[in-house]
Short mmCIF file of C-alpha atoms and ligand atoms in Angstrom, two decimals:
data_model
loop_
_atom_site.label_atom_id
_atom_site.label_comp_id
_atom_site.label_asym_id
_atom_site.label_seq_id
_atom_site.Cartn_x
_atom_site.Cartn_y
_atom_site.Cartn_z
CA MET A 1100 4.95 1.07 -15.15
CA ARG A 1101 1.65 0.85 -13.23
CA LEU A 1102 2.29 -1.27 -10.06
CA VAL A 1103 0.57 -2.07 -6.90
CA LEU A 1104 2.50 -2.93 -3.85
CA LEU A 1105 0.96 -5.59 -1.63
CA GLY A 1106 1.88 -7.03 1.53
CA PRO A 1107 0.85 -6.72 5.28
CA PRO A 1108 1.84 -3.60 7.18
CA GLY A 1109 5.27 -3.58 8.24
CA ALA A 1110 6.37 -5.66 5.07
CA GLY A 1111 8.55 -2.67 4.10
CA LYS A 1112 6.66 -1.43 1.01
CA GLY A 1113 7.58 2.22 1.66
CA THR A 1114 11.21 1.31 1.97
CA GLN A 1115 11.32 -0.53 -1.22
CA ALA A 1116 8.94 2.09 -2.86
CA ALA A 1117 11.78 4.91 -2.31
CA LEU A 1118 14.61 2.95 -3.98
CA LEU A 1119 11.95 1.67 -6.88
CA THR A 1120 10.22 5.37 -7.51
CA GLU A 1121 14.19 6.50 -8.41
CA LYS A 1122 14.97 3.62 -10.38
CA LEU A 1123 11.67 3.25 -12.42
CA GLY A 1124 11.18 6.99 -12.56
CA VAL A 1125 7.23 6.69 -11.58
CA PRO A 1126 6.01 8.68 -8.39
CA HIS A 1127 5.29 6.82 -5.03
CA ILE A 1128 1.81 7.20 -4.25
CA SER A 1129 1.43 5.97 -0.61
CA THR A 1130 -2.24 6.30 0.89
CA GLY A 1131 -0.78 5.84 4.43
CA ASP A 1132 1.52 8.96 3.59
CA LEU A 1133 -1.17 10.85 1.96
CA PHE A 1134 -3.33 10.37 4.98
CA ARG A 1135 -0.63 11.39 7.37
CA ALA A 1136 0.13 14.58 5.39
CA ASN A 1137 -3.53 15.58 5.94
CA ILE A 1138 -3.45 14.85 9.37
CA GLY A 1139 -0.61 17.15 9.98
CA GLU A 1140 -2.16 19.62 7.99
CA GLY A 1141 -5.63 19.56 9.71
CA THR A 1142 -7.32 19.00 6.61
CA PRO A 1143 -11.02 17.77 6.77
CA LEU A 1144 -9.73 14.55 5.05
CA GLY A 1145 -7.29 14.18 8.11
CA LEU A 1146 -9.83 14.89 10.42
CA GLU A 1147 -11.94 12.10 9.48
CA ALA A 1148 -9.04 9.55 8.86
CA LYS A 1149 -7.67 10.14 12.07
CA GLY A 1150 -9.66 8.02 14.29
CA TYR A 1151 -9.62 5.10 12.01
CA ILE A 1152 -5.95 5.24 11.67
CA ASP A 1153 -5.16 5.34 15.13
CA ALA A 1154 -7.43 2.71 15.86
CA GLY A 1155 -5.60 0.25 13.26
CA LYS A 1156 -8.87 0.20 11.28
CA LEU A 1157 -9.38 1.17 7.31
CA VAL A 1158 -10.54 4.53 6.53
CA PRO A 1159 -13.77 4.34 4.54
CA THR A 1160 -13.32 3.20 1.04
CA ASP A 1161 -15.30 6.15 -0.61
CA VAL A 1162 -12.97 8.75 1.17
CA THR A 1163 -10.06 6.66 0.44
CA ALA A 1164 -10.91 5.94 -3.22
CA ARG A 1165 -11.57 9.78 -3.75
CA MET A 1166 -8.14 10.49 -2.31
CA VAL A 1167 -6.50 8.09 -4.53
CA GLU A 1168 -8.43 9.42 -7.98
CA SER A 1169 -7.37 12.59 -7.53
CA ARG A 1170 -4.00 11.72 -6.91
CA LEU A 1171 -3.61 9.69 -9.97
CA ASP A 1172 -4.99 12.46 -11.90
CA GLU A 1173 -2.10 14.57 -11.32
CA ALA A 1174 0.40 15.12 -14.23
CA ASP A 1175 3.27 13.06 -12.65
CA ALA A 1176 1.20 9.84 -12.56
CA ALA A 1177 0.14 9.95 -16.15
CA GLU A 1178 2.91 7.79 -17.04
CA GLY A 1179 2.95 5.20 -14.22
CA PHE A 1180 3.11 5.04 -10.36
CA LEU A 1181 3.81 2.78 -7.54
CA LEU A 1182 0.67 2.44 -5.66
CA ASP A 1183 1.28 1.65 -1.84
CA GLY A 1184 -1.43 0.96 0.68
CA PHE A 1185 -4.36 1.03 -2.15
CA PRO A 1186 -6.31 -1.36 -2.87
CA ARG A 1187 -6.57 -2.80 0.41
CA THR A 1188 -9.80 -5.12 -0.13
CA VAL A 1189 -11.24 -6.51 -3.13
CA GLU A 1190 -13.76 -3.53 -3.53
CA GLN A 1191 -10.98 -1.34 -3.62
CA ALA A 1192 -9.44 -3.26 -6.23
CA GLU A 1193 -12.40 -3.38 -8.32
CA ILE A 1194 -12.84 0.56 -8.04
CA LEU A 1195 -9.14 0.89 -9.14
CA THR A 1196 -9.62 -1.34 -12.15
CA GLU A 1197 -12.59 1.06 -13.04
CA LEU A 1198 -10.83 4.19 -12.46
CA LEU A 1199 -7.77 3.21 -14.92
CA ALA A 1200 -10.19 1.37 -17.35
CA LYS A 1201 -12.00 4.90 -17.78
CA LYS A 1202 -8.60 6.29 -19.08
CA GLY A 1203 -7.98 2.84 -21.02
CA LEU A 1204 -5.29 1.94 -18.70
CA ALA A 1205 -4.67 -1.15 -16.56
CA LEU A 1206 -1.91 -2.14 -14.21
CA ASP A 1207 1.23 -3.75 -15.36
CA GLY A 1208 1.74 -6.23 -12.38
CA VAL A 1209 1.26 -6.24 -8.48
CA VAL A 1210 4.42 -6.90 -6.49
CA ASN A 1211 3.52 -8.90 -3.36
CA PHE A 1212 6.18 -8.76 -0.45
CA GLU A 1213 6.15 -11.90 1.34
CA VAL A 1214 7.24 -11.53 4.84
CA SER A 1215 6.30 -13.54 8.15
CA GLU A 1216 3.97 -12.12 10.81
CA ASP A 1217 7.04 -12.35 13.44
CA VAL A 1218 9.23 -10.14 11.36
CA VAL A 1219 6.58 -7.49 10.29
CA VAL A 1220 5.45 -7.14 14.18
CA GLU A 1221 9.14 -6.86 14.92
CA ARG A 1222 9.69 -4.12 12.39
CA MET A 1223 6.47 -2.11 13.29
CA LEU A 1224 7.61 -1.94 17.15
CA ALA A 1225 11.02 -0.88 16.02
CA ARG A 1226 9.55 1.58 13.55
CA GLY A 1227 7.69 3.09 16.63
CA ARG A 1228 4.83 5.35 14.27
CA ALA A 1229 1.81 6.83 16.52
CA ASP A 1230 -0.31 3.76 15.24
CA ASP A 1231 2.73 1.35 15.78
CA ASN A 1232 1.32 0.12 19.39
CA GLU A 1233 0.83 -3.52 20.08
CA GLU A 1234 -2.99 -3.43 20.17
CA THR A 1235 -3.26 -1.43 16.95
CA ILE A 1236 -0.64 -3.72 15.07
CA ARG A 1237 -2.97 -6.71 16.02
CA THR A 1238 -5.84 -4.99 14.56
CA ARG A 1239 -3.96 -3.97 11.50
CA LEU A 1240 -2.58 -7.68 10.88
CA GLN A 1241 -6.29 -8.74 11.38
CA VAL A 1242 -7.53 -6.42 8.85
CA TYR A 1243 -4.68 -7.43 6.40
CA ARG A 1244 -5.65 -11.15 7.10
CA ASN A 1245 -9.37 -10.86 6.40
CA GLU A 1246 -9.79 -7.89 3.82
CA THR A 1247 -6.15 -7.47 1.90
CA ALA A 1248 -4.72 -10.97 1.67
CA PRO A 1249 -7.82 -12.01 -0.49
CA LEU A 1250 -6.24 -9.72 -3.21
CA ILE A 1251 -3.63 -12.33 -3.70
CA ASP A 1252 -6.44 -14.49 -5.42
CA HIS A 1253 -7.89 -11.59 -6.78
CA TYR A 1254 -5.11 -10.42 -8.83
CA GLY A 1255 -4.00 -13.99 -9.75
CA ASP A 1256 -1.57 -13.85 -12.62
CA ALA A 1257 -0.66 -10.61 -12.30
CA ILE A 1258 1.18 -11.13 -8.91
CA ILE A 1259 4.78 -10.94 -8.74
CA THR A 1260 6.09 -12.49 -5.64
CA VAL A 1261 9.06 -11.29 -3.79
CA ALA A 1262 10.61 -12.46 -0.76
CA ALA A 1263 10.83 -9.69 1.57
CA GLU A 1264 12.75 -10.53 4.39
CA GLY A 1265 16.67 -9.66 4.32
CA GLU A 1266 18.69 -6.53 3.62
CA VAL A 1267 16.97 -3.66 2.01
CA GLU A 1268 19.10 -3.52 -1.16
CA GLU A 1269 18.76 -7.61 -1.60
CA ILE A 1270 15.19 -7.00 -1.41
CA ASN A 1271 15.26 -4.24 -4.25
CA ALA A 1272 17.50 -6.34 -6.26
CA ARG A 1273 14.81 -9.03 -6.01
CA VAL A 1274 12.24 -6.81 -6.90
CA MET A 1275 14.40 -5.46 -9.86
CA GLU A 1276 14.64 -8.86 -11.18
CA ALA A 1277 11.35 -9.82 -10.86
CA LEU A 1278 9.99 -6.88 -13.08
CA GLY A 1279 12.86 -7.77 -15.35
CA LYS A 1280 14.62 -4.79 -14.94
P1 ADP B 2560 1.26 0.05 6.88
O1 ADP B 2560 2.07 0.11 5.53
O2 ADP B 2560 2.21 -0.05 8.42
O3 ADP B 2560 0.15 -0.69 6.79
P2 ADP B 2560 0.16 2.58 5.89
O4 ADP B 2560 0.98 4.02 6.12
O5 ADP B 2560 0.06 1.89 4.59
O6 ADP B 2560 0.68 1.74 7.20
O7 ADP B 2560 -1.28 2.82 6.56
C1 ADP B 2560 -1.72 3.24 7.74
C2 ADP B 2560 -3.22 3.57 7.98
O8 ADP B 2560 -3.66 4.39 6.90
C3 ADP B 2560 -4.16 2.13 7.83
O9 ADP B 2560 -3.92 1.27 9.19
C4 ADP B 2560 -5.50 2.48 7.41
O10 ADP B 2560 -6.02 3.17 8.74
C5 ADP B 2560 -5.06 3.85 6.62
N1 ADP B 2560 -5.22 3.40 5.18
C6 ADP B 2560 -3.97 3.32 4.55
N2 ADP B 2560 -4.54 2.81 3.06
C7 ADP B 2560 -5.72 2.66 3.32
C8 ADP B 2560 -6.76 1.85 2.38
N3 ADP B 2560 -6.38 1.78 0.86
N4 ADP B 2560 -7.82 2.00 2.83
C9 ADP B 2560 -8.49 2.38 4.05
N5 ADP B 2560 -7.65 2.71 4.90
C10 ADP B 2560 -6.20 3.11 4.45
#
């Protein structure tokens, strides 16, 4: 299955992806994780991305899209993937459609994790990642509202809505059911 996981920062996409990757047998590809790995290793890509991430802003699309393209070209993604954190803008969604179309492929669906802003702020503050301070969280939520939420309309009928508040296992069961698994 080729799925995009969509939702605000702190929606629990990463947690759900870790369960789904096992059950569906496709890799979890998280742009945030890829950036953090690059930052950890001190690569040029990591150095470029760090300032944006620390400020809660989006890394420029050309940089991000190149990283995603090379990851999708790896052998383990040939039969499917869970794409988490990309696309984050309509422009990125169009790039993804193109990337897949070049290979004669398309997405099977877009899972939209629905969760209230109060809950995501609470989860991010509890998580305490380097970019999880109050001001950055505010910026990221604003970026989500302005840039990412329009993807819900963009994807239209491909959207699979999942209520993402509650227990991890319960939410996972909802996703599996919504996927017909
Ligand atoms: P969260 O799930 O809390 O939103 P992520 O780990 O997905 O966090 O992303 C962390 C940061 O990485 C984002 O705030 C952004 O700076 C950068 N980033 C991740 N994906 C993208 C993307 N598709 N385009 C631009 N920047 C991105």
